[in-house]
Short mmCIF file of C-alpha atoms in Angstrom, two decimals:
data_model
loop_
_atom_site.label_atom_id
_atom_site.label_comp_id
_atom_site.label_asym_id
_atom_site.label_seq_id
_atom_site.Cartn_x
_atom_site.Cartn_y
_atom_site.Cartn_z
CA UNK A 1 -14.67 -3.87 -5.70
CA UNK A 2 -13.67 -0.26 -5.76
CA UNK A 3 -15.10 1.97 -8.51
CA UNK A 4 -12.97 5.01 -8.31
CA UNK A 5 -14.42 7.17 -10.77
CA UNK A 6 -17.76 6.57 -9.33
CA UNK A 7 -16.66 7.09 -5.86
CA UNK A 8 -17.92 3.90 -4.57
CA UNK A 9 -17.37 0.30 -3.58
CA UNK A 10 -19.52 -2.54 -4.58
CA UNK A 11 -19.83 -5.65 -2.42
CA UNK A 12 -20.81 -8.82 -3.92
CA UNK A 13 -22.11 -12.09 -2.22
CA UNK A 14 -21.52 -15.55 -3.42
CA UNK A 15 -24.65 -17.42 -3.76
CA UNK A 16 -25.61 -21.27 -3.52
CA UNK A 17 -25.57 -21.73 -6.92
CA UNK A 18 -22.11 -20.29 -7.43
CA UNK A 19 -23.27 -16.80 -9.01
CA UNK A 20 -22.23 -13.54 -7.47
CA UNK A 21 -25.05 -10.94 -6.47
CA UNK A 22 -24.58 -7.37 -5.46
CA UNK A 23 -25.03 -7.45 -1.66
CA UNK A 24 -24.56 -3.56 -1.11
CA UNK A 25 -23.04 -0.39 -2.87
CA UNK A 26 -20.90 2.00 -0.39
CA UNK A 27 -20.80 5.45 -1.43
CA UNK A 28 -17.65 7.71 -0.53
CA UNK A 29 -18.32 9.94 2.44
CA UNK A 30 -18.57 13.87 1.81
CA UNK A 31 -15.41 15.22 0.46
CA UNK A 32 -13.90 12.10 -0.78
CA UNK A 33 -12.07 12.35 -4.15
CA UNK A 34 -10.64 9.00 -4.72
CA UNK A 35 -12.96 6.60 -2.61
CA UNK A 36 -12.06 2.77 -3.37
CA UNK A 37 -8.31 3.40 -4.57
CA UNK A 38 -7.67 0.16 -2.49
CA UNK A 39 -10.07 -2.20 -0.76
CA UNK A 40 -9.17 -5.06 1.49
CA UNK A 41 -11.47 -7.47 3.72
CA UNK A 42 -10.76 -9.44 6.68
CA UNK A 43 -13.46 -11.25 8.36
CA UNK A 44 -15.99 -8.82 9.22
CA UNK A 45 -13.92 -5.70 8.80
CA UNK A 46 -13.28 -3.85 5.42
CA UNK A 47 -11.08 -0.87 4.85
CA UNK A 48 -11.40 1.39 1.95
CA UNK A 49 -8.91 3.99 0.96
CA UNK A 50 -9.13 7.52 -0.34
CA UNK A 51 -5.51 8.89 -0.86
CA UNK A 52 -6.48 12.04 -2.69
CA UNK A 53 -8.97 13.20 0.05
CA UNK A 54 -7.99 16.89 1.02
CA UNK A 55 -7.39 17.40 4.42
CA UNK A 56 -5.03 19.12 4.26
CA UNK A 57 -4.74 18.47 0.08
CA UNK A 58 -4.21 15.10 -0.88
CA UNK A 59 -3.25 13.84 2.66
CA UNK A 60 -5.65 11.02 2.43
CA UNK A 61 -8.07 8.94 4.54
CA UNK A 62 -8.85 5.41 5.17
CA UNK A 63 -12.55 4.41 6.15
CA UNK A 64 -13.21 1.11 8.21
CA UNK A 65 -16.34 -0.70 7.97
CA UNK A 66 -17.91 -3.54 10.20
CA UNK A 67 -20.33 -6.13 8.95
CA UNK A 68 -23.52 -6.64 10.84
CA UNK A 69 -25.47 -9.81 11.55
CA UNK A 70 -27.76 -8.82 8.63
CA UNK A 71 -24.49 -8.89 6.20
CA UNK A 72 -24.68 -5.02 5.58
CA UNK A 73 -21.64 -2.86 6.04
CA UNK A 74 -21.34 0.23 8.48
CA UNK A 75 -18.80 3.00 8.50
CA UNK A 76 -17.20 2.61 11.94
CA UNK A 77 -14.17 4.66 11.76
CA UNK A 78 -12.44 7.27 9.63
CA UNK A 79 -8.51 6.84 9.62
CA UNK A 80 -6.34 9.95 8.97
CA UNK A 81 -2.86 10.49 9.77
CA UNK A 82 -1.87 11.84 13.18
CA UNK A 83 0.44 14.42 11.65
CA UNK A 84 -1.17 14.94 8.06
CA UNK A 85 0.89 16.59 5.28
CA UNK A 86 -0.41 18.10 1.88
CA UNK A 87 0.33 15.44 -0.99
CA UNK A 88 1.30 12.32 1.38
CA UNK A 89 -1.37 10.27 -0.26
CA UNK A 90 -2.15 7.98 2.95
CA UNK A 91 -4.12 4.84 1.61
CA UNK A 92 -2.14 4.45 -1.66
CA UNK A 93 -2.01 0.64 -0.97
CA UNK A 94 -2.77 -1.42 2.30
CA UNK A 95 -2.51 -4.67 3.79
CA UNK A 96 -5.11 -5.81 6.35
CA UNK A 97 -4.82 -8.65 8.91
CA UNK A 98 -6.68 -9.76 11.88
CA UNK A 99 -5.89 -7.05 14.36
CA UNK A 100 -3.00 -5.30 12.41
CA UNK A 101 -3.58 -2.98 9.17
CA UNK A 102 -0.55 -1.58 7.41
CA UNK A 103 -1.15 1.63 5.25
CA UNK A 104 1.06 3.73 3.00
CA UNK A 105 1.42 7.16 2.29
CA UNK A 106 3.82 7.01 -0.82
CA UNK A 107 4.64 10.86 -0.74
CA UNK A 108 5.26 11.46 3.01
CA UNK A 109 7.70 13.91 3.24
CA UNK A 110 10.61 13.27 5.63
CA UNK A 111 13.96 14.18 3.82
CA UNK A 112 12.19 14.42 0.45
CA UNK A 113 9.22 12.46 -0.52
CA UNK A 114 10.45 8.96 0.07
CA UNK A 115 7.04 7.56 1.65
CA UNK A 116 6.08 5.54 4.53
CA UNK A 117 3.90 2.79 5.86
CA UNK A 118 2.03 3.27 9.00
CA UNK A 119 0.93 0.10 11.50
CA UNK A 120 -2.58 0.29 12.87
CA UNK A 121 -3.48 -2.16 15.67
CA UNK A 122 -7.09 -2.89 16.49
CA UNK A 123 -7.91 -2.09 20.28
CA UNK A 124 -10.69 -3.45 22.43
CA UNK A 125 -14.05 -2.17 21.21
CA UNK A 126 -12.93 -2.24 17.64
CA UNK A 127 -10.85 1.08 17.38
CA UNK A 128 -7.96 0.95 15.08
CA UNK A 129 -4.69 3.14 16.60
CA UNK A 130 -1.54 4.44 14.62
CA UNK A 131 1.28 2.87 15.70
CA UNK A 132 4.89 2.75 14.02
CA UNK A 133 5.75 4.57 11.06
CA UNK A 134 7.81 2.52 8.95
CA UNK A 135 10.29 4.63 6.66
CA UNK A 136 12.06 3.83 3.48
CA UNK A 137 15.70 3.68 3.98
CA UNK A 138 17.82 6.30 2.56
CA UNK A 139 20.69 5.83 0.10
CA UNK A 140 23.21 8.40 -1.14
CA UNK A 141 22.09 9.91 -4.49
CA UNK A 142 18.63 8.34 -4.13
CA UNK A 143 15.81 10.57 -5.96
CA UNK A 144 12.78 11.98 -4.53
CA UNK A 145 9.31 10.65 -4.89
CA UNK A 146 10.30 6.58 -5.38
CA UNK A 147 6.86 5.57 -4.05
CA UNK A 148 7.83 3.63 -1.06
CA UNK A 149 4.82 1.65 -0.34
CA UNK A 150 3.01 1.13 -3.78
CA UNK A 151 2.49 -2.37 -2.42
CA UNK A 152 3.04 -4.14 0.85
CA UNK A 153 3.16 -7.83 1.74
CA UNK A 154 3.18 -9.23 5.22
CA UNK A 155 3.72 -12.94 6.70
CA UNK A 156 4.51 -13.20 10.04
CA UNK A 157 7.36 -11.15 11.10
CA UNK A 158 8.19 -10.49 7.62
CA UNK A 159 7.45 -7.44 5.57
CA UNK A 160 8.16 -6.46 2.21
CA UNK A 161 7.33 -3.07 0.77
CA UNK A 162 7.53 -2.26 -3.09
CA UNK A 163 9.33 0.76 -4.18
CA UNK A 164 8.90 0.79 -8.00
CA UNK A 165 10.18 4.32 -8.71
CA UNK A 166 13.61 3.82 -7.06
CA UNK A 167 16.47 5.07 -8.36
CA UNK A 168 19.69 7.05 -7.92
CA UNK A 169 20.41 10.69 -8.54
CA UNK A 170 20.71 11.75 -12.05
CA UNK A 171 24.43 13.02 -11.30
CA UNK A 172 25.61 9.24 -10.37
CA UNK A 173 27.16 7.41 -12.93
CA UNK A 174 25.19 4.29 -12.23
CA UNK A 175 21.95 6.03 -12.53
CA UNK A 176 18.98 3.93 -13.38
CA UNK A 177 15.68 5.72 -13.60
CA UNK A 178 12.74 3.80 -12.17
CA UNK A 179 14.50 0.67 -11.84
CA UNK A 180 12.69 -0.16 -8.61
CA UNK A 181 13.41 -1.92 -5.48
CA UNK A 182 11.78 -4.21 -3.02
CA UNK A 183 12.70 -3.48 0.77
CA UNK A 184 12.53 -6.13 3.34
CA UNK A 185 11.65 -5.65 7.20
CA UNK A 186 11.71 -7.95 10.11
CA UNK A 187 9.83 -7.29 13.23
CA UNK A 188 11.99 -7.26 16.28
CA UNK A 189 10.29 -8.05 19.82
CA UNK A 190 10.17 -5.15 21.78
CA UNK A 191 11.39 -2.81 18.88
CA UNK A 192 9.22 -3.14 15.94
CA UNK A 193 9.91 -3.30 12.18
CA UNK A 194 13.55 -2.76 11.45
CA UNK A 195 15.10 -2.74 7.85
CA UNK A 196 16.88 -5.99 6.82
CA UNK A 197 17.54 -5.80 3.23
CA UNK A 198 17.06 -3.90 -0.19
CA UNK A 199 16.27 -6.45 -3.25
CA UNK A 200 17.14 -5.27 -6.60
CA UNK A 201 16.83 -7.29 -9.83
CA UNK A 202 19.78 -9.50 -11.09
CA UNK A 203 19.53 -7.76 -14.51
CA UNK A 204 18.91 -4.27 -13.56
CA UNK A 205 18.08 -1.65 -16.06
CA UNK A 206 16.27 1.50 -15.89
CA UNK A 207 12.18 1.69 -16.20
CA UNK A 208 11.28 -1.85 -15.20
CA UNK A 209 9.44 -0.73 -12.04
CA UNK A 210 10.80 -3.92 -9.91
CA UNK A 211 8.58 -3.87 -6.74
CA UNK A 212 5.44 -2.76 -8.48
CA UNK A 213 3.94 -5.79 -6.79
CA UNK A 214 5.05 -7.96 -3.82
CA UNK A 215 4.30 -11.16 -2.14
CA UNK A 216 5.97 -13.09 0.80
CA UNK A 217 5.04 -16.53 2.42
CA UNK A 218 7.32 -18.53 4.52
CA UNK A 219 11.02 -18.16 2.98
CA UNK A 220 9.73 -17.14 -0.54
CA UNK A 221 9.41 -13.47 -1.69
CA UNK A 222 7.85 -12.83 -5.25
CA UNK A 223 8.47 -9.31 -6.75
CA UNK A 224 7.05 -8.14 -9.85
CA UNK A 225 8.91 -5.82 -12.68
CA UNK A 226 5.79 -5.07 -15.17
CA UNK A 227 7.89 -3.14 -17.48
CA UNK A 228 10.47 -5.77 -17.92
CA UNK A 229 11.56 -6.81 -21.02
CA UNK A 230 11.31 -10.48 -21.87
CA UNK A 231 12.34 -12.31 -25.07
CA UNK A 232 12.70 -8.95 -26.89
CA UNK A 233 9.00 -8.21 -25.91
CA UNK A 234 8.77 -4.47 -24.77
CA UNK A 235 7.12 -4.33 -21.23
CA UNK A 236 6.28 -7.88 -21.17
CA UNK A 237 6.68 -7.83 -17.63
CA UNK A 238 8.66 -10.45 -15.26
CA UNK A 239 8.33 -11.93 -11.81
CA UNK A 240 11.55 -12.52 -9.65
#
């Protein structure tokens, strides 16, 4: 469990009687600013993110831990972008699999702060190596800072990436501020992840934050819009 304000992560272990016992507290390494923003465990590997780490300012870092035979967790690797940028916020969200990890940098600046997701592969010896940079598709009139990568879901060769502040430029007649979107990618052998489709809500309105959380399993995709109005209840939220 991440405790950002305390710059720590608390690890609990399930006991035989069904009670959870605090097993270890992991403190943020020196210089950490938001240690515990996102936490993921797969087997004996744990990732903890710190997107506001200054190196340069707010470029972000991710920390990889390994569980030992005695059950304790030890820091084994500090992950930073190969080309760090100020304010890119690497580690805003993540998805950890057996030998792959997907880490977002929601303000990565390509043509404006559109964001990116990075694929990391665990090599022999346990080292995580940066691979493909997955960028948000660009649309005419799309506004800046749409937070591509605020949530990530992966199942087999399908990836869904939330972009909950997606909208078009205010000069466009169809402008919907913070409507949101979910971007679907397909892994192509020998090529990598390729953009396949943009999902939008069927009853699109402004400020519903569609794409705040995403899920994919087999042929099913679920996307939340946590500020959507339902049955005249303001900000009740909806899942599509």
